[in-house]
PDB file of C-alpha atoms in Angstrom:
ATOM      1  CA  MET C   1      94.339 138.566  81.212  1.00 67.00           C
ATOM      2  CA  ASN C   2      91.310 136.460  82.566  1.00 79.00           C
ATOM      3  CA  ILE C   3      92.588 133.467  84.891  1.00 87.00           C
ATOM      4  CA  PRO C   4      90.133 131.602  86.775  1.00 87.00           C
ATOM      5  CA  ILE C   5      89.850 131.297  90.829  1.00 88.00           C
ATOM      6  CA  LYS C   6      89.768 127.497  90.130  1.00 90.00           C
ATOM      7  CA  THR C   7      92.876 127.530  87.786  1.00 92.00           C
ATOM      8  CA  LEU C   8      94.677 129.057  90.673  1.00 91.00           C
ATOM      9  CA  HIS C   9      93.279 126.176  93.110  1.00 87.00           C
ATOM     10  CA  TYR C  10      94.515 123.886  90.576  1.00 91.00           C
ATOM     11  CA  PHE C  11      98.091 125.414  90.390  1.00 92.00           C
ATOM     12  CA  LEU C  12      98.446 125.542  94.181  1.00 89.00           C
ATOM     13  CA  THR C  13      97.526 122.212  94.370  1.00 90.00           C
ATOM     14  CA  LEU C  14     100.057 120.949  91.982  1.00 91.00           C
ATOM     15  CA  VAL C  15     102.586 123.034  93.848  1.00 89.00           C
ATOM     16  CA  GLU C  16     101.767 121.566  97.169  1.00 86.00           C
ATOM     17  CA  THR C  17     101.811 117.697  95.921  1.00 88.00           C
ATOM     18  CA  GLY C  18     104.626 118.295  93.431  1.00 88.00           C
ATOM     19  CA  ASN C  19     103.330 116.025  91.285  1.00 87.00           C
ATOM     20  CA  PHE C  20     100.834 115.754  88.241  1.00 89.00           C
ATOM     21  CA  THR C  21      99.229 112.317  89.119  1.00 87.00           C
ATOM     22  CA  ARG C  22      98.360 113.321  92.645  1.00 87.00           C
ATOM     23  CA  ALA C  23      97.429 116.813  91.909  1.00 88.00           C
ATOM     24  CA  ALA C  24      94.924 115.394  89.346  1.00 89.00           C
ATOM     25  CA  GLU C  25      93.709 113.178  92.242  1.00 90.00           C
ATOM     26  CA  LYS C  26      93.332 115.417  94.877  1.00 86.00           C
ATOM     27  CA  SER C  27      91.461 118.104  92.539  1.00 89.00           C
ATOM     28  CA  PHE C  28      89.182 115.272  91.202  1.00 88.00           C
ATOM     29  CA  ILE C  29      90.176 115.420  87.495  1.00 91.00           C
ATOM     30  CA  THR C  30      92.092 113.721  84.795  1.00 90.00           C
ATOM     31  CA  GLN C  31      95.922 114.155  84.609  1.00 88.00           C
ATOM     32  CA  PRO C  32      95.614 115.252  80.879  1.00 90.00           C
ATOM     33  CA  THR C  33      92.885 117.730  81.920  1.00 91.00           C
ATOM     34  CA  LEU C  34      95.258 119.181  84.901  1.00 91.00           C
ATOM     35  CA  SER C  35      98.270 119.459  82.399  1.00 89.00           C
ATOM     36  CA  LYS C  36      96.091 121.438  79.498  1.00 91.00           C
ATOM     37  CA  ILE C  37      94.691 123.603  82.637  1.00 92.00           C
ATOM     38  CA  ILE C  38      98.423 124.649  83.401  1.00 92.00           C
ATOM     39  CA  GLN C  39      99.647 124.920  79.727  1.00 91.00           C
ATOM     40  CA  ARG C  40      96.662 127.495  79.261  1.00 90.00           C
ATOM     41  CA  LEU C  41      97.871 129.118  82.375  1.00 92.00           C
ATOM     42  CA  GLU C  42     101.471 129.595  81.189  1.00 91.00           C
ATOM     43  CA  ASP C  43     100.183 130.505  77.806  1.00 89.00           C
ATOM     44  CA  ASN C  44      97.778 132.989  79.419  1.00 89.00           C
ATOM     45  CA  LEU C  45     100.835 134.481  81.241  1.00 91.00           C
ATOM     46  CA  GLY C  46     103.240 134.403  78.700  1.00 90.00           C
ATOM     47  CA  GLN C  47     105.800 132.639  81.228  1.00 91.00           C
ATOM     48  CA  GLN C  48     106.835 128.872  81.745  1.00 92.00           C
ATOM     49  CA  LEU C  49     106.042 128.141  85.323  1.00 92.00           C
ATOM     50  CA  LEU C  50     107.373 124.674  86.127  1.00 92.00           C
ATOM     51  CA  TYR C  51     110.310 122.344  85.417  1.00 88.00           C
ATOM     52  CA  ARG C  52     108.932 119.302  84.499  1.00 81.00           C
ATOM     53  CA  ASN C  53     110.175 115.657  84.828  1.00 73.00           C
ATOM     54  CA  ASN C  54     108.927 112.589  85.622  1.00 65.00           C
ATOM     55  CA  GLN C  55     109.678 112.601  89.422  1.00 68.00           C
ATOM     56  CA  LYS C  56     108.656 115.797  90.808  1.00 79.00           C
ATOM     57  CA  ILE C  57     107.865 119.370  89.457  1.00 86.00           C
ATOM     58  CA  GLU C  58     109.787 122.373  90.178  1.00 88.00           C
ATOM     59  CA  LEU C  59     108.740 126.190  89.830  1.00 91.00           C
ATOM     60  CA  THR C  60     110.141 128.788  87.764  1.00 92.00           C
ATOM     61  CA  GLN C  61     111.003 132.064  89.122  1.00 91.00           C
ATOM     62  CA  ALA C  62     107.731 133.057  87.346  1.00 90.00           C
ATOM     63  CA  GLY C  63     106.126 129.907  89.200  1.00 91.00           C
ATOM     64  CA  LEU C  64     107.293 131.222  92.643  1.00 90.00           C
ATOM     65  CA  LEU C  65     105.861 134.582  92.065  1.00 90.00           C
ATOM     66  CA  LEU C  66     102.807 133.208  90.876  1.00 92.00           C
ATOM     67  CA  GLU C  67     102.474 130.856  94.052  1.00 90.00           C
ATOM     68  CA  ASN C  68     102.994 133.942  96.545  1.00 87.00           C
ATOM     69  CA  SER C  69     100.586 135.894  94.758  1.00 89.00           C
ATOM     70  CA  ALA C  70      97.720 132.931  94.075  1.00 89.00           C
ATOM     71  CA  ARG C  71      98.080 132.328  98.059  1.00 87.00           C
ATOM     72  CA  GLU C  72      97.214 135.915  98.663  1.00 86.00           C
ATOM     73  CA  ILE C  73      94.579 136.084  95.954  1.00 88.00           C
ATOM     74  CA  LEU C  74      92.584 132.994  97.009  1.00 88.00           C
ATOM     75  CA  GLY C  75      92.954 134.205 100.791  1.00 85.00           C
ATOM     76  CA  GLN C  76      91.351 137.367  99.966  1.00 85.00           C
ATOM     77  CA  TRP C  77      88.567 135.622  97.720  1.00 87.00           C
ATOM     78  CA  HIS C  78      87.717 133.291 100.750  1.00 84.00           C
ATOM     79  CA  ARG C  79      87.472 136.070 102.977  1.00 81.00           C
ATOM     80  CA  LEU C  80      84.847 137.779 100.852  1.00 83.00           C
ATOM     81  CA  GLN C  81      83.255 135.226 100.353  1.00 81.00           C
ATOM     82  CA  GLU C  82      83.123 134.605 103.978  1.00 80.00           C
ATOM     83  CA  ASP C  83      82.032 138.217 104.648  1.00 79.00           C
ATOM     84  CA  LEU C  84      79.055 138.124 101.689  1.00 80.00           C
ATOM     85  CA  THR C  85      77.850 134.888 103.376  1.00 75.00           C
ATOM     86  CA  ASN C  86      77.742 136.195 106.702  1.00 71.00           C
ATOM     87  CA  LEU C  87      75.822 139.656 106.057  1.00 69.00           C
ATOM     88  CA  SER C  88      72.561 137.631 107.103  1.00 63.00           C
ATOM     89  CA  GLY C  89      74.222 135.804 110.249  1.00 67.00           C
ATOM     90  CA  LEU C  90      76.629 133.204 110.892  1.00 75.00           C
ATOM     91  CA  LYS C  91      74.888 130.396 109.351  1.00 74.00           C
ATOM     92  CA  SER C  92      77.348 128.805 106.981  1.00 76.00           C
ATOM     93  CA  GLY C  93      80.507 129.426 105.594  1.00 84.00           C
ATOM     94  CA  HIS C  94      84.299 127.836 105.736  1.00 89.00           C
ATOM     95  CA  LEU C  95      86.738 127.958 108.705  1.00 94.00           C
ATOM     96  CA  ARG C  96      90.238 127.311 107.644  1.00 95.00           C
ATOM     97  CA  LEU C  97      91.894 126.076 111.081  1.00 97.00           C
ATOM     98  CA  GLY C  98      95.497 125.036 111.476  1.00 96.00           C
ATOM     99  CA  VAL C  99      96.022 122.458 114.560  1.00 94.00           C
ATOM    100  CA  CYS C 100      99.351 121.104 115.581  1.00 88.00           C
ATOM    101  CA  PRO C 101      98.992 117.165 115.744  1.00 82.00           C
ATOM    102  CA  MET C 102     100.050 116.842 119.419  1.00 84.00           C
ATOM    103  CA  MET C 103      97.150 119.217 120.697  1.00 89.00           C
ATOM    104  CA  SER C 104      94.322 117.394 118.692  1.00 84.00           C
ATOM    105  CA  SER C 105      92.659 115.710 121.964  1.00 84.00           C
ATOM    106  CA  LEU C 106      93.139 118.656 123.817  1.00 87.00           C
ATOM    107  CA  ILE C 107      90.895 121.024 121.911  1.00 91.00           C
ATOM    108  CA  ILE C 108      88.180 118.812 120.751  1.00 91.00           C
ATOM    109  CA  ASP C 109      85.839 120.219 123.579  1.00 90.00           C
ATOM    110  CA  LEU C 110      86.333 123.292 122.026  1.00 93.00           C
ATOM    111  CA  LEU C 111      85.845 122.532 118.502  1.00 93.00           C
ATOM    112  CA  THR C 112      82.880 120.272 119.636  1.00 93.00           C
ATOM    113  CA  ALA C 113      81.062 123.020 121.093  1.00 93.00           C
ATOM    114  CA  PHE C 114      81.692 125.396 118.175  1.00 94.00           C
ATOM    115  CA  ARG C 115      80.004 122.736 115.877  1.00 93.00           C
ATOM    116  CA  GLN C 116      77.033 122.517 118.237  1.00 93.00           C
ATOM    117  CA  GLN C 117      76.777 126.354 118.167  1.00 92.00           C
ATOM    118  CA  TYR C 118      77.454 126.839 114.506  1.00 92.00           C
ATOM    119  CA  PRO C 119      76.332 123.653 112.671  1.00 92.00           C
ATOM    120  CA  GLY C 120      76.281 125.487 109.156  1.00 90.00           C
ATOM    121  CA  ILE C 121      80.128 126.355 109.287  1.00 91.00           C
ATOM    122  CA  GLU C 122      82.485 123.685 107.553  1.00 92.00           C
ATOM    123  CA  LEU C 123      85.570 123.005 109.701  1.00 92.00           C
ATOM    124  CA  GLN C 124      88.622 122.550 107.272  1.00 93.00           C
ATOM    125  CA  MET C 125      91.532 121.402 109.456  1.00 93.00           C
ATOM    126  CA  TYR C 126      95.162 121.293 108.449  1.00 92.00           C
ATOM    127  CA  GLU C 127      97.449 119.883 110.555  1.00 91.00           C
ATOM    128  CA  TYR C 128     101.144 121.771 110.663  1.00 89.00           C
ATOM    129  CA  GLY C 129     103.890 122.147 113.457  1.00 88.00           C
ATOM    130  CA  GLY C 130     103.575 125.415 115.077  1.00 89.00           C
ATOM    131  CA  PHE C 131     105.885 126.952 112.526  1.00 90.00           C
ATOM    132  CA  GLY C 132     104.086 125.711 109.586  1.00 91.00           C
ATOM    133  CA  CYS C 133     100.807 126.995 111.117  1.00 94.00           C
ATOM    134  CA  GLU C 134     102.716 130.449 111.279  1.00 95.00           C
ATOM    135  CA  GLN C 135     103.894 130.173 107.632  1.00 93.00           C
ATOM    136  CA  ALA C 136     100.179 129.146 106.415  1.00 93.00           C
ATOM    137  CA  LEU C 137      98.655 132.310 108.344  1.00 95.00           C
ATOM    138  CA  LEU C 138     101.291 134.531 106.907  1.00 94.00           C
ATOM    139  CA  ASN C 139     100.726 133.333 103.263  1.00 90.00           C
ATOM    140  CA  ASN C 140      96.853 133.787 104.013  1.00 90.00           C
ATOM    141  CA  SER C 141      96.019 130.029 103.760  1.00 91.00           C
ATOM    142  CA  LEU C 142      94.523 129.810 106.978  1.00 95.00           C
ATOM    143  CA  ASP C 143      92.227 132.186 109.123  1.00 95.00           C
ATOM    144  CA  ILE C 144      93.305 130.989 112.371  1.00 97.00           C
ATOM    145  CA  ALA C 145      95.637 128.385 114.250  1.00 97.00           C
ATOM    146  CA  PHE C 146      95.949 126.662 117.405  1.00 96.00           C
ATOM    147  CA  THR C 147      99.683 126.594 118.288  1.00 93.00           C
ATOM    148  CA  ALA C 148     102.109 126.833 121.221  1.00 91.00           C
ATOM    149  CA  LEU C 149     103.861 130.138 122.610  1.00 91.00           C
ATOM    150  CA  PRO C 150     106.231 131.762 121.923  1.00 89.00           C
ATOM    151  CA  THR C 151     105.558 132.004 118.088  1.00 91.00           C
ATOM    152  CA  THR C 152     108.272 132.924 115.741  1.00 89.00           C
ATOM    153  CA  HIS C 153     106.763 135.706 113.989  1.00 92.00           C
ATOM    154  CA  ASP C 154     105.508 137.766 116.918  1.00 89.00           C
ATOM    155  CA  LEU C 155     105.369 140.826 115.309  1.00 94.00           C
ATOM    156  CA  GLU C 156     103.095 139.742 112.309  1.00 96.00           C
ATOM    157  CA  LEU C 157     100.765 137.519 114.690  1.00 97.00           C
ATOM    158  CA  ALA C 158      98.323 138.233 117.411  1.00 97.00           C
ATOM    159  CA  ASN C 159      97.650 135.632 119.892  1.00 96.00           C
ATOM    160  CA  ARG C 160      95.164 134.658 122.922  1.00 94.00           C
ATOM    161  CA  ALA C 161      96.589 132.289 125.197  1.00 93.00           C
ATOM    162  CA  LEU C 162      94.227 129.515 126.134  1.00 93.00           C
ATOM    163  CA  THR C 163      95.683 127.077 128.803  1.00 92.00           C
ATOM    164  CA  ARG C 164      99.316 125.791 129.804  1.00 92.00           C
ATOM    165  CA  TYR C 165     100.518 122.471 130.816  1.00 94.00           C
ATOM    166  CA  PRO C 166     103.977 121.334 132.834  1.00 96.00           C
ATOM    167  CA  LEU C 167     106.589 119.670 130.464  1.00 96.00           C
ATOM    168  CA  LEU C 168     108.010 116.506 131.907  1.00 97.00           C
ATOM    169  CA  ALA C 169     110.931 114.370 131.262  1.00 97.00           C
ATOM    170  CA  CYS C 170     110.160 111.232 129.809  1.00 96.00           C
ATOM    171  CA  LEU C 171     112.552 108.164 130.629  1.00 96.00           C
ATOM    172  CA  PRO C 172     112.619 104.529 130.649  1.00 95.00           C
ATOM    173  CA  LYS C 173     111.788 103.172 134.234  1.00 93.00           C
ATOM    174  CA  ASN C 174     115.386 101.582 134.748  1.00 92.00           C
ATOM    175  CA  HIS C 175     117.084 104.908 133.283  1.00 95.00           C
ATOM    176  CA  ALA C 176     119.628 106.621 135.990  1.00 93.00           C
ATOM    177  CA  LEU C 177     117.513 109.943 136.137  1.00 96.00           C
ATOM    178  CA  ALA C 178     114.621 107.994 136.854  1.00 93.00           C
ATOM    179  CA  GLN C 179     115.787 107.960 140.441  1.00 92.00           C
ATOM    180  CA  GLN C 180     115.907 111.957 140.808  1.00 94.00           C
ATOM    181  CA  GLU C 181     113.051 113.817 142.128  1.00 94.00           C
ATOM    182  CA  ALA C 182     113.491 116.436 139.351  1.00 96.00           C
ATOM    183  CA  VAL C 183     115.612 116.538 136.074  1.00 97.00           C
ATOM    184  CA  THR C 184     117.861 119.920 135.314  1.00 96.00           C
ATOM    185  CA  TRP C 185     118.628 120.784 131.612  1.00 96.00           C
ATOM    186  CA  GLN C 186     122.434 119.888 132.515  1.00 96.00           C
ATOM    187  CA  ASP C 187     121.152 116.266 133.508  1.00 96.00           C
ATOM    188  CA  PHE C 188     119.873 115.744 129.687  1.00 96.00           C
ATOM    189  CA  GLU C 189     123.271 116.705 128.388  1.00 94.00           C
ATOM    190  CA  ALA C 190     125.098 113.160 129.070  1.00 94.00           C
ATOM    191  CA  TYR C 191     122.285 111.153 127.089  1.00 97.00           C
ATOM    192  CA  PRO C 192     120.732 111.054 123.540  1.00 97.00           C
ATOM    193  CA  PHE C 193     118.101 113.075 123.430  1.00 97.00           C
ATOM    194  CA  ILE C 194     114.782 112.604 121.128  1.00 97.00           C
ATOM    195  CA  LEU C 195     113.177 115.778 119.868  1.00 96.00           C
ATOM    196  CA  TYR C 196     110.341 116.844 117.874  1.00 92.00           C
ATOM    197  CA  ASN C 197     110.730 117.676 113.957  1.00 89.00           C
ATOM    198  CA  GLU C 198     112.120 121.411 113.460  1.00 88.00           C
ATOM    199  CA  ASP C 199     108.704 123.242 112.591  1.00 85.00           C
ATOM    200  CA  PHE C 200     107.330 122.277 116.079  1.00 88.00           C
ATOM    201  CA  SER C 201     106.868 125.132 118.214  1.00 87.00           C
ATOM    202  CA  LEU C 202     108.080 122.736 121.360  1.00 90.00           C
ATOM    203  CA  ALA C 203     111.145 121.751 119.460  1.00 91.00           C
ATOM    204  CA  LYS C 204     112.230 125.325 119.139  1.00 90.00           C
ATOM    205  CA  LEU C 205     111.168 125.959 122.743  1.00 91.00           C
ATOM    206  CA  ILE C 206     113.251 123.235 123.853  1.00 94.00           C
ATOM    207  CA  THR C 207     116.504 124.167 121.915  1.00 93.00           C
ATOM    208  CA  ARG C 208     116.225 127.763 122.994  1.00 92.00           C
ATOM    209  CA  LEU C 209     115.780 126.895 126.959  1.00 93.00           C
ATOM    210  CA  SER C 210     118.689 124.198 126.380  1.00 95.00           C
ATOM    211  CA  ASN C 211     120.862 126.652 124.945  1.00 94.00           C
ATOM    212  CA  LYS C 212     119.983 129.609 127.448  1.00 93.00           C
ATOM    213  CA  ALA C 213     120.991 127.250 130.139  1.00 94.00           C
ATOM    214  CA  GLY C 214     124.325 126.371 128.240  1.00 95.00           C
ATOM    215  CA  VAL C 215     123.201 123.022 127.433  1.00 95.00           C
ATOM    216  CA  GLN C 216     124.075 121.570 124.083  1.00 94.00           C
ATOM    217  CA  LEU C 217     121.473 118.522 123.679  1.00 96.00           C
ATOM    218  CA  ASN C 218     122.711 115.468 121.857  1.00 95.00           C
ATOM    219  CA  ILE C 219     119.816 115.088 119.617  1.00 96.00           C
ATOM    220  CA  ALA C 220     119.666 111.354 118.238  1.00 96.00           C
ATOM    221  CA  PHE C 221     116.282 111.284 116.742  1.00 95.00           C
ATOM    222  CA  ARG C 222     113.522 113.440 115.380  1.00 94.00           C
ATOM    223  CA  SER C 223     109.565 112.766 115.432  1.00 91.00           C
ATOM    224  CA  GLY C 224     106.460 114.297 114.424  1.00 86.00           C
ATOM    225  CA  GLN C 225     104.742 111.777 116.112  1.00 88.00           C
ATOM    226  CA  TRP C 226     104.438 111.775 119.916  1.00 89.00           C
ATOM    227  CA  ASP C 227     103.719 108.498 120.510  1.00 89.00           C
ATOM    228  CA  PHE C 228     106.937 107.015 118.295  1.00 93.00           C
ATOM    229  CA  LEU C 229     108.833 109.400 120.143  1.00 93.00           C
ATOM    230  CA  ALA C 230     107.757 107.850 123.482  1.00 93.00           C
ATOM    231  CA  THR C 231     108.355 104.162 122.028  1.00 94.00           C
ATOM    232  CA  MET C 232     111.835 105.253 120.992  1.00 95.00           C
ATOM    233  CA  VAL C 233     112.306 106.246 124.938  1.00 95.00           C
ATOM    234  CA  GLU C 234     110.746 103.256 125.938  1.00 94.00           C
ATOM    235  CA  ALA C 235     113.181 101.317 123.952  1.00 94.00           C
ATOM    236  CA  GLN C 236     115.818 102.906 125.444  1.00 94.00           C
ATOM    237  CA  MET C 237     117.256 104.956 122.466  1.00 96.00           C
ATOM    238  CA  GLY C 238     117.068 108.063 124.365  1.00 96.00           C
ATOM    239  CA  VAL C 239     115.405 110.515 126.598  1.00 97.00           C
ATOM    240  CA  ALA C 240     112.736 113.198 125.530  1.00 97.00           C
ATOM    241  CA  ILE C 241     110.419 115.993 126.727  1.00 96.00           C
ATOM    242  CA  LEU C 242     106.626 115.510 126.650  1.00 95.00           C
ATOM    243  CA  PRO C 243     103.388 117.768 127.888  1.00 94.00           C
ATOM    244  CA  GLU C 244     101.689 116.684 130.810  1.00 94.00           C
ATOM    245  CA  PRO C 245      98.663 115.274 129.145  1.00 93.00           C
ATOM    246  CA  ILE C 246     100.597 113.241 126.681  1.00 91.00           C
ATOM    247  CA  CYS C 247     102.206 111.932 129.652  1.00 92.00           C
ATOM    248  CA  HIS C 248      98.863 110.575 130.832  1.00 89.00           C
ATOM    249  CA  LYS C 249      97.999 108.708 127.707  1.00 88.00           C
ATOM    250  CA  LEU C 250     101.287 106.771 128.430  1.00 87.00           C
ATOM    251  CA  GLN C 251     100.314 105.427 131.713  1.00 75.00           C
ATOM    252  CA  GLY C 252     101.187 101.939 132.187  1.00 72.00           C
ATOM    253  CA  SER C 253     103.953 102.042 130.052  1.00 74.00           C
ATOM    254  CA  GLU C 254     107.621 101.204 130.904  1.00 89.00           C
ATOM    255  CA  LEU C 255     108.318 104.963 131.298  1.00 94.00           C
ATOM    256  CA  VAL C 256     108.691 106.987 134.088  1.00 95.00           C
ATOM    257  CA  PHE C 257     107.932 111.102 133.808  1.00 96.00           C
ATOM    258  CA  LYS C 258     109.967 113.493 136.086  1.00 96.00           C
ATOM    259  CA  PRO C 259     109.410 117.162 136.752  1.00 96.00           C
ATOM    260  CA  ILE C 260     112.173 119.367 135.221  1.00 96.00           C
ATOM    261  CA  ARG C 261     113.865 122.353 137.429  1.00 94.00           C
ATOM    262  CA  PRO C 262     113.469 124.968 136.775  1.00 92.00           C
ATOM    263  CA  ASN C 263     109.719 124.497 135.668  1.00 92.00           C
ATOM    264  CA  LEU C 264     108.854 124.311 131.886  1.00 92.00           C
ATOM    265  CA  THR C 265     105.409 124.905 130.832  1.00 94.00           C
ATOM    266  CA  TRP C 266     103.513 124.131 127.354  1.00 93.00           C
ATOM    267  CA  ASP C 267     101.583 127.382 126.627  1.00 93.00           C
ATOM    268  CA  LEU C 268      98.658 126.652 124.126  1.00 94.00           C
ATOM    269  CA  ALA C 269      96.757 129.795 122.224  1.00 95.00           C
ATOM    270  CA  LEU C 270      95.178 130.692 119.331  1.00 96.00           C
ATOM    271  CA  ILE C 271      96.974 133.120 116.695  1.00 97.00           C
ATOM    272  CA  TRP C 272      96.056 134.788 113.743  1.00 97.00           C
ATOM    273  CA  ARG C 273      97.218 137.895 111.630  1.00 95.00           C
ATOM    274  CA  LYS C 274      97.548 141.253 113.202  1.00 95.00           C
ATOM    275  CA  ASP C 275      97.169 142.983 109.733  1.00 92.00           C
ATOM    276  CA  LEU C 276      94.099 141.195 108.458  1.00 89.00           C
ATOM    277  CA  PRO C 277      90.408 141.376 110.314  1.00 89.00           C
ATOM    278  CA  LEU C 278      89.475 137.921 111.338  1.00 92.00           C
ATOM    279  CA  THR C 279      86.680 136.196 109.243  1.00 92.00           C
ATOM    280  CA  PRO C 280      83.357 135.737 111.036  1.00 91.00           C
ATOM    281  CA  ALA C 281      83.894 132.199 111.819  1.00 92.00           C
ATOM    282  CA  ALA C 282      87.436 132.832 113.130  1.00 94.00           C
ATOM    283  CA  GLN C 283      86.159 135.488 115.189  1.00 93.00           C
ATOM    284  CA  ALA C 284      83.278 133.380 116.682  1.00 93.00           C
ATOM    285  CA  LEU C 285      85.828 130.515 117.604  1.00 95.00           C
ATOM    286  CA  LEU C 286      87.864 133.207 119.341  1.00 95.00           C
ATOM    287  CA  ASP C 287      84.808 134.204 121.229  1.00 93.00           C
ATOM    288  CA  LEU C 288      83.880 130.662 122.088  1.00 93.00           C
ATOM    289  CA  SER C 289      87.386 130.154 123.455  1.00 93.00           C
ATOM    290  CA  GLU C 290      87.204 133.114 125.791  1.00 86.00           C
ATOM    291  CA  GLN C 291      83.332 131.988 127.147  1.00 77.00           C
ATOM    292  CA  ALA C 292      85.022 128.437 127.635  1.00 66.00           C
ATOM    293  CA  HIS C 293      87.501 129.841 129.872  1.00 53.00           C
ATOM    294  CA  LEU C 294      90.212 127.951 128.343  1.00 52.00           C
ATOM    295  CA  HIS C 295      93.003 130.610 128.799  1.00 41.00           C
ATOM    296  CA  PRO C 296      94.867 130.706 132.002  1.00 40.00           C
TER     297      PRO C 296
END
């Protein structure tokens, strides 16, 4: 059995896009070429990998097995390439970096410093929620990721805390809670609540802490975009919780931000797999984060 690494790339691109046309565009090949490559892969393996229809492809049991193995194979191949490239020093290569969308503006100084120090390293950035970053690390699709603590897979993932920010209640200016000095979990219970998408670490933290306080939040809407979430609060569709740096971006709006009691913090960290050595580029980013004194 002789399957080129590139064929596995094409297969995973097809899995991720769920559509031959989009996968072909993303791979810079024609759709008939991609179809032939996948057909050849199936012939090579002696297994049907996909259920094909006009809307979306679905994986067979064999396809699911290949997906998991292909991610691991490509991850190991990437690591080998990085190690070989860096035998003569950290001059070139790729860093597969996971970033939660809400953090992008907060880590830009660190990424700029990394780029200046290692101009030959190509940063391949992937935006996921916190849980998505964890999953991508576990299936070897990322080298290292920025996320918020705590992680769900804390037994499999190591972390280095970087910094923490207060979490604040986000309210319309004329809201009843806006008159209070601070807001408690019990105060939130009576109002519609706007929460982040379920794969966001912050959504999991808010859900866990509210449950611990014995409060059932009345979740009215979910969003993966902090600016849209704030717009919904401004339109009096509900209340929310936002990290302090995001609140600073919203100054001048028709919103009020109040501390929460007991105090809540958004703890940012770098995370990576415990059972795999860091690639040289990922180790360099980790070292630079320590030198930059971004940790608490």
